[in-house]
Short mmCIF file of C-alpha atoms in Angstrom, two decimals:
data_model
loop_
_atom_site.label_atom_id
_atom_site.label_comp_id
_atom_site.label_asym_id
_atom_site.label_seq_id
_atom_site.Cartn_x
_atom_site.Cartn_y
_atom_site.Cartn_z
CA MET A 56 14.42 12.90 -17.64
CA ASN A 57 13.32 14.24 -20.99
CA ASN A 58 11.16 17.36 -20.89
CA SER A 59 9.19 16.21 -23.96
CA VAL A 60 6.56 14.39 -21.90
CA SER A 61 3.42 16.48 -22.28
CA VAL A 62 0.77 17.20 -19.70
CA ASP A 63 -1.68 15.10 -21.70
CA GLY A 64 0.81 12.22 -21.78
CA LEU A 65 1.34 12.42 -18.02
CA ASN A 66 -2.41 12.47 -17.41
CA ALA A 67 -2.89 9.44 -19.65
CA LEU A 68 -0.16 7.52 -17.82
CA LEU A 69 -1.44 8.57 -14.40
CA TRP A 70 -5.03 7.51 -15.03
CA THR A 71 -3.96 4.29 -16.74
CA LEU A 72 -1.91 3.29 -13.69
CA THR A 73 -4.71 4.44 -11.36
CA SER A 74 -7.19 2.29 -13.29
CA VAL A 75 -4.88 -0.71 -12.99
CA ALA A 76 -4.61 -0.11 -9.25
CA ILE A 77 -8.40 0.11 -8.93
CA LEU A 78 -8.98 -3.09 -10.93
CA LEU A 79 -6.40 -5.03 -8.93
CA SER A 80 -7.95 -3.71 -5.74
CA ILE A 81 -11.39 -4.93 -6.84
CA GLY A 82 -9.86 -8.35 -7.50
CA ARG A 83 -8.21 -8.21 -4.07
CA PHE A 84 -11.53 -7.58 -2.36
CA ALA A 85 -13.22 -10.33 -4.41
CA ILE A 86 -10.57 -12.90 -3.48
CA ARG A 87 -10.74 -11.92 0.19
CA PHE A 88 -14.52 -12.27 0.30
CA ALA A 89 -14.44 -15.53 -1.65
CA THR A 90 -11.87 -17.10 0.66
CA ALA A 91 -12.94 -15.60 3.99
CA GLY A 92 -16.60 -14.79 3.53
CA ARG A 93 -16.03 -11.37 5.09
CA PHE A 94 -13.75 -8.36 5.03
CA HIS A 95 -11.18 -7.30 7.62
CA LEU A 96 -9.58 -4.13 8.89
CA ASP A 97 -6.76 -4.32 6.36
CA ASP A 98 -9.41 -4.26 3.61
CA ALA A 99 -10.77 -1.01 5.05
CA SER A 100 -7.28 0.46 5.09
CA HIS A 101 -6.71 -0.60 1.50
CA LEU A 102 -10.05 0.85 0.44
CA LEU A 103 -9.01 4.13 2.05
CA SER A 104 -5.77 4.11 0.05
CA VAL A 105 -7.75 3.58 -3.18
CA PHE A 106 -10.04 6.55 -2.46
CA LEU A 107 -7.04 8.69 -1.57
CA LEU A 108 -5.30 7.63 -4.78
CA VAL A 109 -8.29 8.70 -6.88
CA GLY A 110 -8.34 12.05 -5.08
CA LEU A 111 -4.61 12.43 -5.62
CA ALA A 112 -4.92 11.61 -9.33
CA ALA A 113 -7.58 14.30 -9.65
CA ALA A 114 -5.33 16.80 -7.84
CA TYR A 115 -2.41 15.87 -10.09
CA THR A 116 -4.56 16.33 -13.19
CA HIS A 117 -5.59 19.78 -12.01
CA GLY A 118 -2.08 20.71 -10.95
CA PHE A 119 0.01 19.45 -13.88
CA PRO A 120 -0.66 22.55 -16.04
CA TYR A 121 0.40 24.84 -13.17
CA SER A 122 3.60 22.85 -12.59
CA ALA A 123 4.34 22.83 -16.31
CA ARG A 124 3.96 26.60 -16.47
CA ILE A 125 6.24 27.08 -13.46
CA ALA A 126 8.81 24.88 -15.24
CA ARG A 127 8.57 27.00 -18.40
CA ILE A 128 9.01 30.18 -16.36
CA GLY A 129 12.05 28.66 -14.65
CA ARG A 130 13.58 27.83 -18.05
CA LYS A 131 12.79 31.40 -19.19
CA GLU A 132 10.57 30.07 -21.96
CA GLU A 133 7.66 32.16 -20.68
CA GLN A 134 7.46 35.60 -19.19
CA PRO A 135 6.60 35.30 -15.48
CA PRO A 136 3.42 37.01 -14.31
CA PRO A 137 3.66 39.55 -11.49
CA LEU A 138 3.98 38.07 -8.01
CA THR A 139 0.53 39.42 -7.17
CA ASP A 140 -1.01 37.14 -9.81
CA PRO A 141 -3.36 34.55 -8.19
CA PHE A 142 -1.64 31.90 -10.32
CA TYR A 143 1.16 31.57 -7.78
CA HIS A 144 -1.20 31.18 -4.84
CA LYS A 145 -3.17 28.49 -6.68
CA TYR A 146 0.03 26.67 -7.62
CA LEU A 147 1.22 26.59 -4.01
CA GLN A 148 -2.21 25.43 -2.82
CA LEU A 149 -2.15 22.55 -5.28
CA ARG A 150 1.42 21.67 -4.31
CA LEU A 151 0.39 21.43 -0.66
CA THR A 152 -2.68 19.33 -1.48
CA VAL A 153 -0.70 16.92 -3.63
CA THR A 154 2.08 16.54 -1.05
CA LEU A 155 -0.37 15.77 1.75
CA LEU A 156 -2.27 13.25 -0.36
CA VAL A 157 0.96 11.51 -1.38
CA PHE A 158 1.86 10.95 2.26
CA MET A 159 -1.67 9.76 3.04
CA VAL A 160 -1.61 7.20 0.22
CA LEU A 161 1.83 5.87 1.09
CA TRP A 162 1.19 5.60 4.82
CA SER A 163 -2.27 4.04 4.36
CA VAL A 164 -0.55 1.34 2.30
CA LYS A 165 1.92 0.80 5.15
CA ALA A 166 -1.06 0.52 7.51
CA THR A 167 -2.63 -2.11 5.26
CA PHE A 168 0.47 -4.29 5.48
CA LEU A 169 0.87 -3.74 9.22
CA ILE A 170 -2.72 -4.73 9.93
CA PHE A 171 -2.44 -7.83 7.77
CA TYR A 172 0.76 -8.95 9.50
CA ARG A 173 -0.90 -8.43 12.88
CA LEU A 174 -3.81 -10.66 11.84
CA LEU A 175 -1.46 -13.27 10.43
CA PHE A 176 0.97 -13.58 13.37
CA ASP A 177 -1.34 -12.42 16.14
CA VAL A 178 -0.51 -15.18 18.65
CA SER A 179 3.24 -14.56 18.69
CA ARG A 180 4.06 -12.36 21.68
CA ALA A 181 7.51 -11.51 20.34
CA PHE A 182 5.99 -10.44 17.04
CA ILE A 183 3.34 -8.32 18.74
CA ARG A 184 6.01 -6.40 20.64
CA MET A 185 7.92 -5.71 17.44
CA TRP A 186 4.66 -4.86 15.69
CA TRP A 187 3.83 -2.15 18.21
CA VAL A 188 7.29 -0.66 17.77
CA ALA A 189 6.77 -0.61 13.99
CA VAL A 190 3.33 0.97 14.41
CA ALA A 191 4.68 3.69 16.70
CA LEU A 192 7.53 4.43 14.30
CA THR A 193 5.21 4.52 11.28
CA PHE A 194 2.71 6.76 13.09
CA ALA A 195 5.43 9.16 14.22
CA THR A 196 7.10 9.45 10.81
CA PHE A 197 3.75 10.13 9.17
CA TRP A 198 3.08 13.15 11.36
CA VAL A 199 6.66 14.35 10.98
CA CYS A 200 6.22 14.38 7.21
CA ILE A 201 2.80 16.03 7.44
CA GLY A 202 4.04 18.69 9.83
CA SER A 203 7.13 19.54 7.80
CA THR A 204 4.96 20.08 4.72
CA PHE A 205 3.64 23.29 6.29
CA THR A 206 7.13 24.69 6.89
CA LEU A 207 8.64 24.13 3.44
CA CYS A 208 8.98 27.88 2.86
CA GLY A 209 10.10 28.69 6.38
CA SER A 210 7.25 29.50 8.70
CA ALA A 211 3.69 28.32 8.11
CA SER A 212 2.64 31.91 7.39
CA ASP A 213 4.90 31.94 4.31
CA LEU A 214 3.40 28.78 2.83
CA TYR A 215 1.62 30.66 0.02
CA ASP A 216 4.24 33.36 -0.47
CA PHE A 217 5.84 32.46 -3.80
CA LYS A 218 8.65 34.98 -3.41
CA LYS A 219 9.79 33.41 -0.17
CA CYS A 220 9.17 29.85 -1.42
CA SER A 221 11.41 30.48 -4.43
CA SER A 222 14.24 32.21 -2.54
CA PRO A 223 17.65 30.45 -2.49
CA GLU A 224 17.34 29.77 1.23
CA ALA A 225 13.91 28.19 0.84
CA LEU A 226 15.00 26.11 -2.14
CA HIS A 227 17.96 24.81 -0.14
CA ASP A 228 15.66 23.87 2.73
CA ILE A 229 13.20 22.19 0.33
CA ARG A 230 15.97 20.04 -1.12
CA ALA A 231 17.04 19.01 2.38
CA THR A 232 13.42 18.23 3.25
CA TYR A 233 13.07 16.00 0.19
CA LYS A 234 16.04 13.99 1.41
CA TYR A 235 14.72 13.30 4.87
CA TRP A 236 11.23 12.61 3.51
CA CYS A 237 12.82 9.92 1.39
CA ALA A 238 14.78 8.58 4.35
CA LEU A 239 11.66 8.40 6.53
CA ASN A 240 9.55 6.79 3.84
CA VAL A 241 12.13 4.20 2.82
CA GLY A 242 13.11 3.54 6.43
CA THR A 243 9.55 2.77 7.49
CA ASP A 244 9.09 0.62 4.38
CA LEU A 245 12.07 -1.48 5.42
CA VAL A 246 10.73 -1.80 8.97
CA VAL A 247 7.34 -2.97 7.69
CA ILE A 248 8.96 -5.42 5.27
CA GLY A 249 11.24 -6.78 7.98
CA LEU A 250 8.39 -7.80 10.31
CA PRO A 251 7.20 -10.91 8.41
CA LEU A 252 10.72 -11.77 7.26
CA TYR A 253 11.73 -12.20 10.90
CA MET A 254 8.90 -14.70 11.37
CA ILE A 255 9.63 -16.57 8.15
CA TYR A 256 13.29 -17.00 9.11
CA GLY A 257 12.31 -19.10 12.13
CA LEU A 258 9.92 -21.41 10.29
CA GLN A 259 10.87 -24.99 9.53
CA LEU A 260 10.14 -24.80 5.82
CA ARG A 261 12.06 -25.69 2.71
CA THR A 262 14.38 -22.97 1.52
CA THR A 263 12.40 -22.55 -1.70
CA HIS A 264 9.18 -22.03 0.27
CA LYS A 265 10.88 -19.47 2.49
CA ALA A 266 12.20 -17.67 -0.60
CA ILE A 267 8.73 -17.53 -2.16
CA LEU A 268 7.17 -16.16 1.01
CA ALA A 269 9.99 -13.67 1.47
CA GLY A 270 9.43 -12.49 -2.09
CA VAL A 271 5.71 -12.00 -1.48
CA PHE A 272 6.32 -10.05 1.71
CA SER A 273 9.10 -7.99 0.10
CA LEU A 274 6.94 -6.48 -2.64
CA GLY A 275 7.05 -3.19 -0.74
CA LEU A 276 10.67 -2.81 -1.84
CA ALA A 277 9.33 -1.71 -5.23
CA VAL A 278 7.75 1.34 -3.60
CA ALA A 279 10.98 2.18 -1.75
CA ILE A 280 12.99 1.93 -4.96
CA VAL A 281 10.60 4.20 -6.85
CA ASP A 282 10.71 6.74 -4.01
CA ILE A 283 14.51 6.81 -4.15
CA LEU A 284 14.45 7.30 -7.93
CA ARG A 285 11.86 10.08 -7.60
CA THR A 286 13.96 11.86 -4.97
CA VAL A 287 17.10 11.56 -7.10
CA GLU A 288 15.21 12.97 -10.09
CA SER A 289 13.92 15.87 -7.99
CA LEU A 290 17.38 16.75 -6.64
CA GLN A 291 19.43 16.27 -9.79
CA SER A 292 17.40 17.54 -12.74
CA GLY A 293 14.20 18.78 -11.15
CA THR A 294 12.40 18.71 -14.50
CA PHE A 295 8.64 18.92 -14.37
CA SER A 296 8.01 15.81 -16.46
CA GLY A 297 10.58 13.72 -14.61
CA VAL A 298 9.34 14.54 -11.13
CA ALA A 299 5.69 14.21 -12.18
CA LEU A 300 6.35 10.83 -13.81
CA TRP A 301 8.12 9.31 -10.81
CA SER A 302 5.58 10.79 -8.39
CA SER A 303 2.73 9.23 -10.37
CA LEU A 304 4.52 5.90 -10.45
CA GLU A 305 5.24 5.89 -6.72
CA VAL A 306 1.68 6.25 -5.44
CA THR A 307 0.08 3.93 -8.00
CA VAL A 308 2.74 1.25 -7.53
CA ALA A 309 2.17 1.44 -3.76
CA VAL A 310 -1.56 0.66 -4.09
CA ILE A 311 -0.87 -2.04 -6.69
CA VAL A 312 1.71 -3.70 -4.45
CA ALA A 313 -0.75 -3.73 -1.55
CA SER A 314 -3.20 -5.67 -3.74
CA LEU A 315 -0.83 -8.32 -5.08
CA PRO A 316 -0.27 -10.64 -2.07
CA LEU A 317 -3.87 -11.88 -2.24
CA TYR A 318 -3.38 -13.00 -5.83
CA ARG A 319 -0.93 -15.62 -4.65
CA VAL A 320 -3.87 -17.98 -4.17
CA LEU A 321 -4.23 -18.04 -7.96
CA LEU A 322 -0.61 -19.00 -8.59
CA THR A 323 -0.66 -22.53 -7.15
CA PRO A 324 -2.85 -25.46 -8.20
CA LYS A 325 -3.83 -26.12 -4.60
CA GLY A 326 -4.73 -22.49 -4.04
CA ARG A 327 -6.91 -22.39 -7.14
CA LYS A 328 -8.53 -25.68 -6.14
CA ASN A 329 -9.33 -24.38 -2.66
CA LEU A 330 -10.77 -21.18 -4.10
CA ARG A 331 -12.95 -23.11 -6.57
CA SER A 332 -14.05 -25.41 -3.77
CA ARG A 333 -15.12 -22.48 -1.61
CA LEU A 334 -16.96 -20.81 -4.48
CA SER A 335 -18.74 -24.01 -5.54
CA GLY A 336 -19.70 -24.71 -1.92
CA GLU A 337 -21.26 -21.28 -1.57
CA ARG A 338 -23.15 -21.71 -4.84
CA ARG A 339 -24.53 -25.07 -3.71
CA LEU A 340 -25.66 -23.56 -0.43
CA SER A 341 -27.29 -20.65 -2.24
CA GLY A 342 -29.18 -23.10 -4.44
CA GLU A 343 -30.32 -25.12 -1.43
CA ARG A 344 -31.56 -22.00 0.31
CA TYR A 345 -33.48 -20.96 -2.79
CA LYS A 346 -35.19 -24.35 -3.06
CA ASN A 347 -35.96 -24.63 0.64
CA VAL A 348 -36.86 -21.12 1.63
CA ASP A 349 -39.32 -22.28 4.31
CA SER A 350 -37.46 -25.38 5.40
CA SER A 351 -34.89 -25.81 8.14
CA PRO A 352 -31.18 -25.72 7.26
CA THR A 353 -29.69 -28.81 5.67
CA SER A 354 -26.73 -30.61 7.18
CA MET A 355 -24.43 -29.01 4.60
CA GLU A 356 -25.80 -25.61 5.49
CA LYS A 357 -25.26 -26.24 9.17
CA LYS A 358 -21.63 -27.16 8.57
CA PHE A 359 -21.09 -24.12 6.41
CA LEU A 360 -22.83 -21.75 8.80
CA LYS A 361 -20.93 -23.20 11.74
CA ALA A 362 -17.63 -22.62 9.94
CA GLN A 363 -18.63 -19.06 9.11
CA SER A 364 -19.80 -18.24 12.64
CA LEU A 365 -16.86 -19.60 14.61
CA PRO A 366 -15.47 -17.03 17.04
CA GLY A 367 -12.21 -15.31 16.20
CA GLN A 368 -10.88 -14.72 12.74
CA PRO A 369 -11.31 -16.78 9.58
CA SER A 370 -8.58 -19.04 8.27
CA VAL A 371 -5.52 -17.79 6.46
CA SER A 372 -6.26 -20.06 3.55
CA THR A 373 -3.93 -18.34 1.12
CA TYR A 374 -0.79 -18.70 3.21
CA ARG A 375 -1.53 -21.61 5.51
CA ASP A 376 0.01 -24.24 3.21
CA ASP A 377 3.31 -22.35 3.36
CA LEU A 378 3.28 -21.16 6.95
CA GLU A 379 1.93 -24.20 8.81
CA THR A 380 4.22 -27.19 9.37
CA GLN A 381 3.26 -30.73 10.24
CA ASP A 382 4.80 -32.74 13.06
CA SER A 383 5.23 -35.78 10.86
CA GLU A 384 7.31 -33.91 8.32
CA PHE A 385 10.11 -33.15 10.74
CA SER A 386 9.85 -35.98 13.25
CA LYS A 387 12.03 -38.19 11.09
CA HIS A 388 14.82 -35.60 11.33
CA GLY A 389 14.72 -35.63 15.11
CA ARG A 390 13.85 -31.93 15.32
CA PRO A 391 10.96 -30.46 17.24
CA THR A 392 8.31 -28.95 15.06
CA GLN A 393 7.76 -25.24 15.37
CA GLN A 394 4.10 -24.41 15.70
CA VAL A 395 3.60 -21.35 13.56
CA PRO A 396 1.88 -18.56 15.48
CA LEU A 397 -0.91 -17.71 13.06
CA ALA A 398 -4.15 -15.98 13.69
CA HIS A 399 -6.92 -16.88 11.27
CA VAL A 400 -7.47 -14.38 8.50
CA SER A 401 -7.81 -15.23 4.84
CA ARG A 402 -5.55 -13.42 2.44
#
C-alpha cells in the first residue's frame, strides 16, 4: 500500500464511508417501520453498531496523527522522542480504544444478523439448535478477542509500556495475535452466513430464487474478505496508510452490509407495490383519524388496527414471496410441499 495517503485523506474517506453507513441505516429503519409498523431487536442491535461506528470514527480521527508519527519514527524520518514522553502512552491508549471498538462494531453486526435469522426461522427446531450453537460460538470468540487485546504486549501491566510493546518478542506475539483475530472473525462470519443457507437449501424453490436469497444472505462475505485483506496488509507491509485504509473499510462495510438486506423490497416490482400499498394505507388511516377525531373507528381502521395488534411478530413481507411455497405449485409434480418455518418479522 502506498504511503502517500495523508491523514486528511484517510479522515475524508473514513467519514465519507461512515456517512454512507449512517444514511443506509436510516433507510433501513424507515423500510422496517414502513413494512412492519414497529421495530425489532435486530434494529436495536443495528442502531448500537451505528453508534459504535461513529465513536470508532472519532477515535480513528484522533488517533491517525499518532499512528502516522509512529510510522515516520519507524522509517527513521523523524527523531523519536524519549520513552518518557507522554506521546507514547497516549498512542497506546488510542490503539487499545480503537481495537476494542473495532471488535464491538464487528460483533454487533454479527448479532444483528443472528437476531434477524432467529426471527425469520423461529419455528424450526433444527434451526434453533444450530442458532444457539452459533450464538455461543460468536459470544465466546468476542470475549476471546477482547481479552487478548489486553495482553498484546505480554502481561496486562505492560499494556502502556512502549518499550516492551515494541520489543521483538512483543512484535512477534502481536503478529500472531493478528492472525488468530482474523481466523476468529472470519470463522464466525462463515458460521453466521451458513445458518440461513442451510434453510434455503431445503426449500422447494426455483434455483434462481435460491441463488438470489443465498446472495442476499451471503453479503457478510464482503466483511470477511476485507478483514483478510487488512490482516495481510498488516503482516506484509505494515504501512500506516495501508492498515488504516483497510481498517476503515472493514468496519464501515460491516455496518453497510447489515443495512442492505432490507433494501431488497425495493428491487422487485411486487416488493415496491407492497411497500406503496402499506404506506398509502397508513396515510388513508391517518386522514380518517384526523377527520373523525371524536368518532369511533371506521371499518378500515378496525382491520388495520387488528392487523397491527395481532399477537406474535409481524409478517416477513420482504422475504415471504421467496421463502413461502404454495401447495398448488408442487402438487402437479407429485412432491409434498415443504412448509417453510418462518416467524413473522418484516425485513
